[in-house]
Amino acid sequence: MKPKHNKAKREHTLDRGVSTLEEAGAWFARQSIEEIECVVPDLAGVARGKIMPVRKFLGTPSMNLPLAVFYQTITGDFPEFEGAVNAVQSDTDIFLTPDFATLAAVPWAQDPTAQVIHDAFHPDGRPVEEAPRQVLRRVLALYDEKGWSPIVAPEIEFYLVDRNTDPDYPLKPPIGRSGRPETGRQGYSISAVNEFDALFEDMYEYSERQGLEIDTLIHESGVAQMEINLRHGHPLELADQVFMMKRTIREVALEHEIYATFMAKPMASEPGSAMHIHQSIVDKKGRNLFSDEKGEETDLFHGFIAGQQTFLPAIMAILAPYVNSYRRIARDSGAPVNTQWGYDNRTCGLRVPPSDPANRRLENRIPSSDANPYLAIAASLAAGYLGMVQGLKPAEPVATDASVRGVELPRSLSESLKLFEACQPLVDILGPTFCAAYDRVKQAEYETFMRTISPWEREFLLLNV
């Protein structure tokens, strides 16, 4: 049952983002905001930061955090810093400056609260290269130098699951309004979505208050698996929206006493969850560079596809960032396991959806829903950029079942990290400082996982080997 304090809905001005600190002050007053959450996305896409009274924020909107916030693993630990940054530097302060365009309400808060995403800078004014928002900005700057502007539209899959406080027990689908859990897959079912009408009504309301633009909501193929599609737009803005949307969905689910999870493979017998990224490139006049004046495909379009094909294995460490992510990358799992491309062919890792020439785009179907949206979008666009500037040529499109070609992608985080480290063109684009930090964090997470003994090992190895 939903907590009573959320039953009475307060009136809110449904706007998002301002330009200056002065406008922020008026925005706070208009919405009677008392506190503000000053957040920065870390490498995992976790919201780090501080909560402060609005009066303090208006006096000193910049805040300090140690650089190590961008070296924290998903378990809360820190890696060996050797080769990335020394231990003294990791604990020095960086300065976080609000991006007022991201200012929004926190609809689930009991008291009137706002949130704003920050950018990170060193004391001398240099951007912090380890910060995911800066990694994406770095890639977008390369496009801008060419007079190009990427457009993206993410699709995010997730599961609703029953509350689970013991990690040794498998996850189960939650109870819907009928009083029963789903017992079979209900892909695209309206009635299966209606089982959680109250939850999704709150999700839409909370999204509207934050200025998050949902395009569609569907039931995916897994049991209680859903998908949210966001409207296309600027990559940084869409990454911000995914970051905020994931947080919103989790919070709404908790209010309804269930969990929402973006694990890539939360249940062994169910399909994994993806974060598909639709991508196109326009010029300064808004014309799609993937189509020429006759509406035909361009060399830049083919180069973008070829870049994705060439560099997908090297960016897998970003698109599939955890050991669990690779449980989704398996044949007969419903997930693409290859670097092939095709027209409206969902068995390919790269799909060209049906569209008119003005909306020609490429869908990258490889990223899992656990990926950091800033980094996944940056890495995918980096791969396409390399293909365009190097004039790469794609393989022939596949019209048949591409999955029969077998798995063409790394099958483990360890294998992916080796390819990531060795790809110098990718390191140059994403930044050597970021790549070193990311590698250290992921290596540390992998080592932590390897210290855990799984139920499978106890079941099949304990008395048989």
Coordinates of C-alpha atoms in Angstrom, one line a residue:
M1 CA 0.0 0.0 0.0
K2 CA 1.2 3.5 -0.8
P3 CA 2.2 5.7 2.2
K4 CA -0.5 8.1 3.2
H5 CA 1.6 11.2 3.0
N6 CA 1.7 10.9 -0.8
K7 CA -2.1 10.6 -1.2
A8 CA -2.6 14.3 -0.9
K9 CA -0.9 15.8 -3.9
R10 CA 0.6 19.3 -3.5
E11 CA 0.2 21.9 -6.2
H12 CA 3.5 22.3 -8.2
T13 CA 4.5 24.5 -11.0
L14 CA 5.5 21.9 -13.6
D15 CA 8.6 23.6 -14.9
R16 CA 12.2 22.4 -15.0
G17 CA 15.4 24.3 -15.4
V18 CA 16.5 27.9 -15.1
S19 CA 19.5 29.9 -16.4
T20 CA 20.9 31.7 -13.4
L21 CA 21.2 31.6 -9.6
E22 CA 18.8 34.5 -9.4
E23 CA 16.2 32.7 -11.4
A24 CA 16.8 29.6 -9.2
G25 CA 15.9 31.8 -6.2
A26 CA 12.6 32.8 -7.7
W27 CA 12.0 29.2 -8.7
F28 CA 12.5 28.0 -5.1
A29 CA 10.2 30.7 -3.8
R30 CA 7.5 29.9 -6.3
Q31 CA 7.5 26.3 -5.3
S32 CA 8.1 26.8 -1.6
I33 CA 11.3 24.7 -1.8
E34 CA 13.1 24.3 1.6
E35 CA 15.9 21.9 0.7
I36 CA 18.0 21.0 -2.3
E37 CA 19.7 17.8 -3.2
C38 CA 23.0 18.7 -4.9
V39 CA 23.9 15.5 -6.9
V40 CA 26.6 14.3 -9.2
P41 CA 26.5 11.0 -11.1
D42 CA 29.4 8.7 -10.4
L43 CA 30.9 6.0 -12.6
A44 CA 28.0 3.7 -11.7
G45 CA 25.4 6.3 -12.3
V46 CA 24.7 6.5 -8.6
A47 CA 23.7 10.0 -7.3
R48 CA 26.4 11.3 -5.0
G49 CA 26.4 14.7 -3.3
K50 CA 25.0 16.7 -0.4
I51 CA 21.6 17.9 0.8
M52 CA 21.5 21.5 2.1
P53 CA 19.0 24.2 3.0
V54 CA 18.0 26.4 0.1
R55 CA 19.3 29.5 1.9
K56 CA 22.8 28.0 2.1
F57 CA 22.7 26.9 -1.5
L58 CA 21.7 30.4 -2.7
G59 CA 24.7 31.8 -0.7
T60 CA 27.2 29.3 -1.9
P61 CA 25.9 27.2 -4.8
S62 CA 29.2 25.4 -5.3
M63 CA 30.1 22.5 -3.1
N64 CA 33.2 20.4 -2.4
L65 CA 33.7 16.6 -2.6
P66 CA 36.8 14.5 -2.7
L67 CA 38.0 13.3 -6.2
A68 CA 37.6 9.8 -4.9
V69 CA 33.9 10.0 -5.4
F70 CA 34.6 9.1 -9.0
Y71 CA 36.7 6.1 -7.9
Q72 CA 34.2 4.4 -5.7
T73 CA 33.1 0.9 -6.7
I74 CA 29.5 -0.3 -6.6
T75 CA 30.3 -2.0 -3.3
G76 CA 31.5 1.3 -1.8
D77 CA 35.1 0.4 -1.8
F78 CA 38.1 2.0 -3.6
P79 CA 40.5 0.4 -6.0
E80 CA 44.3 0.6 -6.0
F81 CA 45.0 4.1 -7.4
E82 CA 48.4 3.2 -8.9
G83 CA 48.4 4.0 -12.6
A84 CA 45.4 6.3 -12.3
V85 CA 45.9 8.9 -9.6
N86 CA 47.9 8.9 -6.4
A87 CA 46.3 8.4 -3.0
V88 CA 46.9 12.0 -2.0
Q89 CA 45.3 13.4 -5.1
S90 CA 42.3 11.0 -4.8
D91 CA 41.4 12.6 -1.5
T92 CA 41.8 16.2 -2.5
D93 CA 38.7 18.4 -3.0
I94 CA 37.1 19.1 -6.3
F95 CA 34.4 21.8 -6.9
L96 CA 30.9 20.9 -8.0
T97 CA 29.0 23.6 -9.9
P98 CA 25.3 23.3 -10.5
D99 CA 23.9 23.0 -14.0
F100 CA 20.8 25.1 -13.5
A101 CA 19.2 23.6 -16.6
T102 CA 18.7 20.4 -14.6
L103 CA 16.9 22.0 -11.7
A104 CA 13.8 20.1 -10.8
A105 CA 11.5 19.1 -8.0
V106 CA 11.9 15.9 -6.0
P107 CA 8.3 14.7 -6.1
W108 CA 8.6 11.8 -3.7
A109 CA 10.1 14.0 -0.9
Q110 CA 7.8 14.6 2.1
D111 CA 9.0 18.2 2.4
P112 CA 9.3 20.6 -0.7
T113 CA 12.7 19.6 -2.1
A114 CA 14.6 20.3 -5.3
Q115 CA 17.4 18.6 -7.0
V116 CA 20.1 19.8 -9.4
I117 CA 22.9 18.0 -11.2
H118 CA 26.4 19.3 -10.9
D119 CA 29.5 19.4 -13.0
A120 CA 32.9 18.7 -11.5
F121 CA 36.0 20.9 -11.7
H122 CA 39.5 21.0 -10.2
P123 CA 40.6 24.1 -8.2
D124 CA 42.3 25.5 -11.2
G125 CA 39.1 25.3 -13.3
R126 CA 39.9 22.2 -15.3
P127 CA 37.0 19.8 -15.8
V128 CA 37.3 16.6 -13.9
E129 CA 37.9 14.1 -16.7
E130 CA 36.7 11.1 -14.6
A131 CA 33.2 12.6 -14.3
P132 CA 30.7 10.8 -16.6
R133 CA 29.0 14.1 -17.7
Q134 CA 32.4 15.4 -18.8
V135 CA 33.2 12.2 -20.7
L136 CA 30.0 12.7 -22.7
R137 CA 30.8 16.4 -23.2
R138 CA 34.3 15.5 -24.5
V139 CA 32.8 13.3 -27.2
L140 CA 30.1 15.9 -28.1
A141 CA 32.8 18.5 -28.5
L142 CA 34.5 16.4 -31.2
Y143 CA 31.1 16.2 -33.1
D144 CA 30.7 20.0 -32.7
E145 CA 34.1 20.6 -34.2
K146 CA 32.9 18.9 -37.4
G147 CA 29.6 20.8 -37.4
W148 CA 27.7 17.7 -36.3
S149 CA 25.1 17.3 -33.6
P150 CA 24.1 13.8 -32.4
I151 CA 20.4 13.1 -31.5
V152 CA 19.6 10.1 -29.3
A153 CA 16.5 8.4 -27.9
P154 CA 17.1 5.8 -25.1
E155 CA 14.8 2.9 -24.3
I156 CA 15.1 1.6 -20.8
E157 CA 14.0 -1.9 -19.7
F158 CA 13.5 -2.9 -16.0
Y159 CA 11.8 -5.4 -13.8
L160 CA 9.3 -4.9 -11.0
V161 CA 10.0 -7.5 -8.4
D162 CA 8.7 -8.5 -5.0
R163 CA 10.6 -7.1 -2.0
N164 CA 13.7 -9.2 -1.4
T165 CA 15.8 -8.5 1.7
D166 CA 17.9 -11.7 1.6
P167 CA 20.3 -11.7 -1.4
D168 CA 20.5 -15.6 -1.1
Y169 CA 16.9 -15.9 -2.3
P170 CA 16.0 -15.5 -6.0
L171 CA 13.8 -12.6 -7.0
K172 CA 10.1 -13.1 -7.6
P173 CA 7.5 -11.1 -9.6
P174 CA 5.3 -8.8 -7.4
I175 CA 1.7 -9.0 -6.6
G176 CA -0.5 -6.8 -8.8
R177 CA -3.9 -5.3 -8.2
S178 CA -5.5 -8.7 -9.0
G179 CA -3.8 -10.1 -5.9
R180 CA -1.7 -12.5 -8.1
P181 CA 1.7 -12.4 -9.6
E182 CA 2.3 -12.9 -13.3
T183 CA 2.9 -16.6 -14.0
G184 CA 3.6 -16.3 -17.7
R185 CA 5.2 -13.8 -20.1
Q186 CA 2.9 -11.0 -21.1
G187 CA 4.8 -9.1 -23.8
Y188 CA 3.0 -5.9 -24.9
S189 CA 0.0 -6.8 -22.7
I190 CA -2.1 -3.8 -21.7
S191 CA -3.8 -5.7 -18.9
A192 CA -0.5 -6.7 -17.4
V193 CA 0.6 -3.1 -17.3
N194 CA -2.8 -2.2 -15.7
E195 CA -1.9 -4.6 -12.8
F196 CA 0.3 -1.8 -11.6
D197 CA -1.8 1.2 -12.7
A198 CA -1.4 3.1 -9.4
L199 CA 2.4 2.8 -9.6
F200 CA 2.6 4.0 -13.2
E201 CA 0.1 6.9 -12.5
D202 CA 2.5 8.1 -9.8
M203 CA 5.5 7.5 -12.1
Y204 CA 3.9 9.7 -14.8
E205 CA 3.0 12.4 -12.3
Y206 CA 6.5 12.4 -10.8
S207 CA 8.1 12.5 -14.3
E208 CA 5.9 15.4 -15.3
R209 CA 7.0 17.4 -12.2
Q210 CA 10.6 16.8 -13.2
G211 CA 10.1 17.6 -16.8
L212 CA 11.0 14.1 -17.9
E213 CA 9.4 13.4 -21.3
I214 CA 8.2 9.8 -21.5
D215 CA 7.2 8.8 -25.1
T216 CA 5.8 5.3 -24.4
L217 CA 5.4 2.6 -21.7
I218 CA 5.1 -1.0 -22.7
H219 CA 5.2 -4.4 -21.0
E220 CA 8.3 -6.3 -22.2
S221 CA 8.6 -10.0 -22.7
G222 CA 9.8 -10.9 -19.2
V223 CA 7.5 -11.5 -16.2
A224 CA 6.7 -8.0 -14.8
Q225 CA 9.4 -6.5 -17.2
M226 CA 8.6 -3.0 -18.4
E227 CA 10.1 -0.6 -20.9
I228 CA 10.1 3.2 -20.9
N229 CA 11.0 5.1 -24.1
L230 CA 12.1 8.7 -23.9
R231 CA 11.6 11.3 -26.6
H232 CA 14.7 12.0 -28.8
G233 CA 16.9 15.0 -28.1
H234 CA 20.4 16.2 -27.2
P235 CA 22.6 13.4 -25.7
L236 CA 23.5 15.2 -22.5
E237 CA 19.9 16.1 -21.8
L238 CA 18.7 12.6 -22.5
A239 CA 21.5 11.1 -20.3
D240 CA 20.3 13.4 -17.5
Q241 CA 16.7 12.2 -18.1
V242 CA 17.7 8.5 -17.9
F243 CA 19.7 9.2 -14.7
M244 CA 16.7 10.9 -13.2
M245 CA 14.2 8.5 -14.6
K246 CA 15.9 5.4 -13.1
R247 CA 15.9 7.1 -9.7
T248 CA 12.2 8.1 -10.1
I249 CA 11.1 4.5 -11.0
R250 CA 13.0 3.0 -8.0
E251 CA 11.5 5.6 -5.6
V252 CA 7.9 5.1 -7.0
A253 CA 8.3 1.3 -6.7
L254 CA 9.4 1.6 -3.1
E255 CA 6.4 3.7 -2.3
H256 CA 4.3 0.8 -3.6
E257 CA 6.3 -1.6 -1.4
I258 CA 8.0 -3.4 -4.3
Y259 CA 11.4 -3.0 -6.0
A260 CA 12.2 -1.8 -9.5
T261 CA 15.6 -3.2 -10.7
F262 CA 17.8 -2.3 -13.6
M263 CA 20.0 -5.3 -13.2
A264 CA 20.8 -6.7 -16.6
K265 CA 19.8 -10.2 -15.7
P266 CA 17.9 -10.3 -12.4
M267 CA 16.1 -13.6 -12.9
A268 CA 17.8 -16.7 -14.4
S269 CA 14.7 -17.9 -16.3
E270 CA 13.7 -14.5 -17.7
P271 CA 15.1 -12.3 -20.5
G272 CA 17.7 -9.6 -19.6
S273 CA 17.0 -5.9 -19.6
A274 CA 18.6 -3.5 -22.1
M275 CA 19.0 0.2 -22.7
H276 CA 18.7 0.5 -26.4
I277 CA 20.1 3.8 -27.9
H278 CA 18.7 5.2 -31.1
Q279 CA 21.2 7.5 -32.8
S280 CA 21.2 10.0 -35.6
I281 CA 23.5 12.9 -36.6
V282 CA 22.3 16.3 -37.9
D283 CA 24.2 19.3 -39.2
K284 CA 23.8 22.8 -37.8
K285 CA 20.7 23.4 -39.9
G286 CA 19.1 20.2 -38.5
R287 CA 19.4 18.1 -41.6
N288 CA 20.0 14.4 -41.1
L289 CA 23.5 13.5 -42.2
F290 CA 22.5 9.9 -42.7
S291 CA 20.3 10.8 -45.7
D292 CA 21.3 12.8 -48.8
E293 CA 19.1 15.1 -50.8
K294 CA 17.5 12.2 -52.7
G295 CA 16.8 10.4 -49.4
E296 CA 19.4 7.8 -50.0
E297 CA 21.9 6.5 -47.3
T298 CA 25.1 8.5 -47.1
D299 CA 28.8 7.5 -46.6
L300 CA 28.6 9.1 -43.2
F301 CA 25.7 6.7 -42.3
H302 CA 27.7 3.7 -43.4
G303 CA 30.8 5.0 -41.6
F304 CA 28.8 5.4 -38.4
I305 CA 27.5 1.8 -38.7
A306 CA 31.0 0.5 -39.4
G307 CA 32.5 2.4 -36.4
Q308 CA 29.9 0.7 -34.2
Q309 CA 30.7 -2.7 -35.7
T310 CA 34.4 -2.2 -35.3
F311 CA 34.5 -0.8 -31.8
L312 CA 31.5 -2.5 -30.1
P313 CA 33.8 -5.2 -28.5
A314 CA 36.1 -2.5 -27.1
I315 CA 33.3 -0.5 -25.5
M316 CA 31.5 -3.6 -24.0
A317 CA 33.1 -2.8 -20.6
I318 CA 31.0 0.4 -20.6
L319 CA 27.9 -1.0 -22.3
A320 CA 27.9 -4.1 -20.0
P321 CA 29.7 -2.8 -16.9
Y322 CA 29.1 -5.6 -14.3
V323 CA 29.7 -9.4 -14.1
N324 CA 25.9 -9.8 -14.2
S325 CA 25.6 -7.9 -17.5
Y326 CA 27.2 -10.8 -19.3
R327 CA 24.5 -13.2 -18.2
R328 CA 22.3 -11.3 -20.7
I329 CA 24.8 -11.8 -23.5
A330 CA 24.0 -15.4 -24.4
R331 CA 22.5 -17.2 -27.4
D332 CA 18.7 -17.9 -27.2
S333 CA 18.4 -15.2 -24.5
G334 CA 16.5 -12.7 -26.8
A335 CA 19.5 -10.3 -26.5
P336 CA 21.7 -9.6 -29.6
V337 CA 25.1 -11.2 -29.2
N338 CA 26.8 -9.9 -32.4
T339 CA 28.1 -6.9 -34.2
Q340 CA 26.0 -7.4 -37.3
W341 CA 23.6 -4.8 -38.6
G342 CA 20.3 -5.1 -40.5
Y343 CA 17.1 -3.3 -41.5
D344 CA 14.5 -3.8 -38.8
N345 CA 16.3 -7.0 -37.7
R346 CA 16.2 -7.3 -34.0
T347 CA 18.6 -10.3 -34.0
C348 CA 21.4 -7.9 -35.0
G349 CA 23.3 -5.9 -32.4
L350 CA 22.7 -2.9 -34.7
R351 CA 19.3 -2.3 -36.1
V352 CA 18.1 0.3 -38.7
P353 CA 14.5 1.0 -37.7
P354 CA 11.9 1.7 -40.4
S355 CA 11.7 5.5 -41.0
D356 CA 11.5 8.2 -43.6
P357 CA 14.9 9.7 -44.8
A358 CA 14.6 12.6 -42.4
N359 CA 14.5 10.3 -39.4
R360 CA 17.0 7.7 -40.5
R361 CA 18.8 6.4 -37.5
L362 CA 20.8 3.5 -36.0
E363 CA 19.7 1.6 -32.9
N364 CA 22.4 0.2 -30.7
R365 CA 20.8 -2.8 -29.0
I366 CA 23.8 -4.0 -27.1
P367 CA 23.8 -1.8 -23.9
S368 CA 22.3 -3.3 -20.8
S369 CA 20.0 -1.3 -18.5
D370 CA 22.6 -1.3 -15.7
A371 CA 24.9 0.9 -17.8
N372 CA 25.7 4.5 -16.8
P373 CA 23.7 6.4 -19.4
Y374 CA 26.3 9.2 -19.8
L375 CA 29.0 6.7 -20.5
A376 CA 27.0 4.3 -22.6
I377 CA 25.9 7.2 -24.9
A378 CA 29.4 8.6 -25.0
A379 CA 31.0 5.3 -25.9
S380 CA 28.4 4.5 -28.6
L381 CA 28.8 7.9 -30.2
A382 CA 32.6 7.6 -29.9
A383 CA 32.5 4.4 -31.9
G384 CA 30.3 6.0 -34.5
Y385 CA 32.5 9.0 -34.7
L386 CA 35.6 6.9 -35.3
G387 CA 33.9 5.1 -38.1
M388 CA 32.8 8.4 -39.7
V389 CA 36.2 10.2 -39.5
Q390 CA 38.1 7.1 -40.6
G391 CA 35.8 6.4 -43.5
L392 CA 35.2 2.8 -42.4
K393 CA 32.9 0.5 -44.4
P394 CA 30.3 -1.7 -42.8
A395 CA 29.8 -5.4 -43.5
E396 CA 26.8 -6.3 -45.6
P397 CA 23.4 -6.0 -43.8
V398 CA 22.0 -9.2 -42.4
A399 CA 18.4 -10.1 -43.4
T400 CA 18.3 -13.5 -41.7
D401 CA 18.7 -14.6 -38.1
A402 CA 22.0 -13.1 -37.0
S403 CA 22.1 -15.1 -33.8
V404 CA 23.1 -18.3 -35.7
R405 CA 26.5 -16.7 -36.3
G406 CA 27.2 -17.2 -32.6
V407 CA 28.4 -14.8 -29.9
E408 CA 30.7 -12.2 -31.4
L409 CA 31.0 -10.1 -28.2
P410 CA 33.1 -10.5 -25.1
R411 CA 31.5 -13.0 -22.6
S412 CA 33.0 -11.6 -19.4
L413 CA 33.9 -8.3 -17.8
S414 CA 37.5 -9.4 -17.6
E415 CA 37.7 -10.1 -21.3
S416 CA 36.0 -6.7 -22.1
L417 CA 38.4 -4.8 -19.9
K418 CA 41.3 -6.2 -21.8
L419 CA 39.8 -5.0 -25.1
F420 CA 39.0 -1.6 -23.6
E421 CA 42.5 -1.1 -22.3
A422 CA 44.1 -2.0 -25.6
C423 CA 41.9 0.2 -27.9
Q424 CA 44.0 3.4 -28.2
P425 CA 41.6 5.3 -30.5
L426 CA 38.9 4.9 -27.9
V427 CA 41.2 5.9 -25.0
D428 CA 42.1 9.0 -26.9
I429 CA 38.5 10.0 -27.4
L430 CA 37.1 9.2 -24.0
G431 CA 40.3 10.5 -22.2
P432 CA 43.2 8.5 -20.7
T433 CA 42.4 9.8 -17.2
F434 CA 38.9 8.6 -17.3
C435 CA 39.8 5.3 -18.9
A436 CA 42.4 4.6 -16.3
A437 CA 39.9 5.4 -13.5
Y438 CA 37.2 3.3 -15.1
D439 CA 39.6 0.3 -15.6
R440 CA 40.7 0.4 -11.9
V441 CA 37.2 0.6 -10.6
K442 CA 35.9 -2.3 -12.8
Q443 CA 39.0 -4.4 -12.0
A444 CA 38.3 -3.9 -8.3
E445 CA 34.6 -4.8 -8.7
Y446 CA 35.6 -8.0 -10.6
E447 CA 38.0 -9.0 -7.9
T448 CA 35.3 -8.5 -5.3
F449 CA 32.9 -10.7 -7.2
M450 CA 35.6 -13.5 -7.5
R451 CA 35.8 -13.6 -3.7
T452 CA 32.1 -14.6 -3.6
I453 CA 31.1 -18.3 -3.8
S454 CA 27.9 -18.9 -5.6
P455 CA 25.1 -21.4 -4.8
W456 CA 25.9 -23.1 -8.2
E457 CA 29.4 -23.9 -6.9
R458 CA 28.1 -25.3 -3.7
E459 CA 25.4 -27.3 -5.4
F460 CA 27.5 -28.9 -8.1
L461 CA 31.1 -28.8 -6.8
L462 CA 30.8 -29.4 -3.1
L463 CA 30.4 -33.2 -3.2
N464 CA 31.2 -34.0 -6.8
V465 CA 34.7 -32.9 -7.5

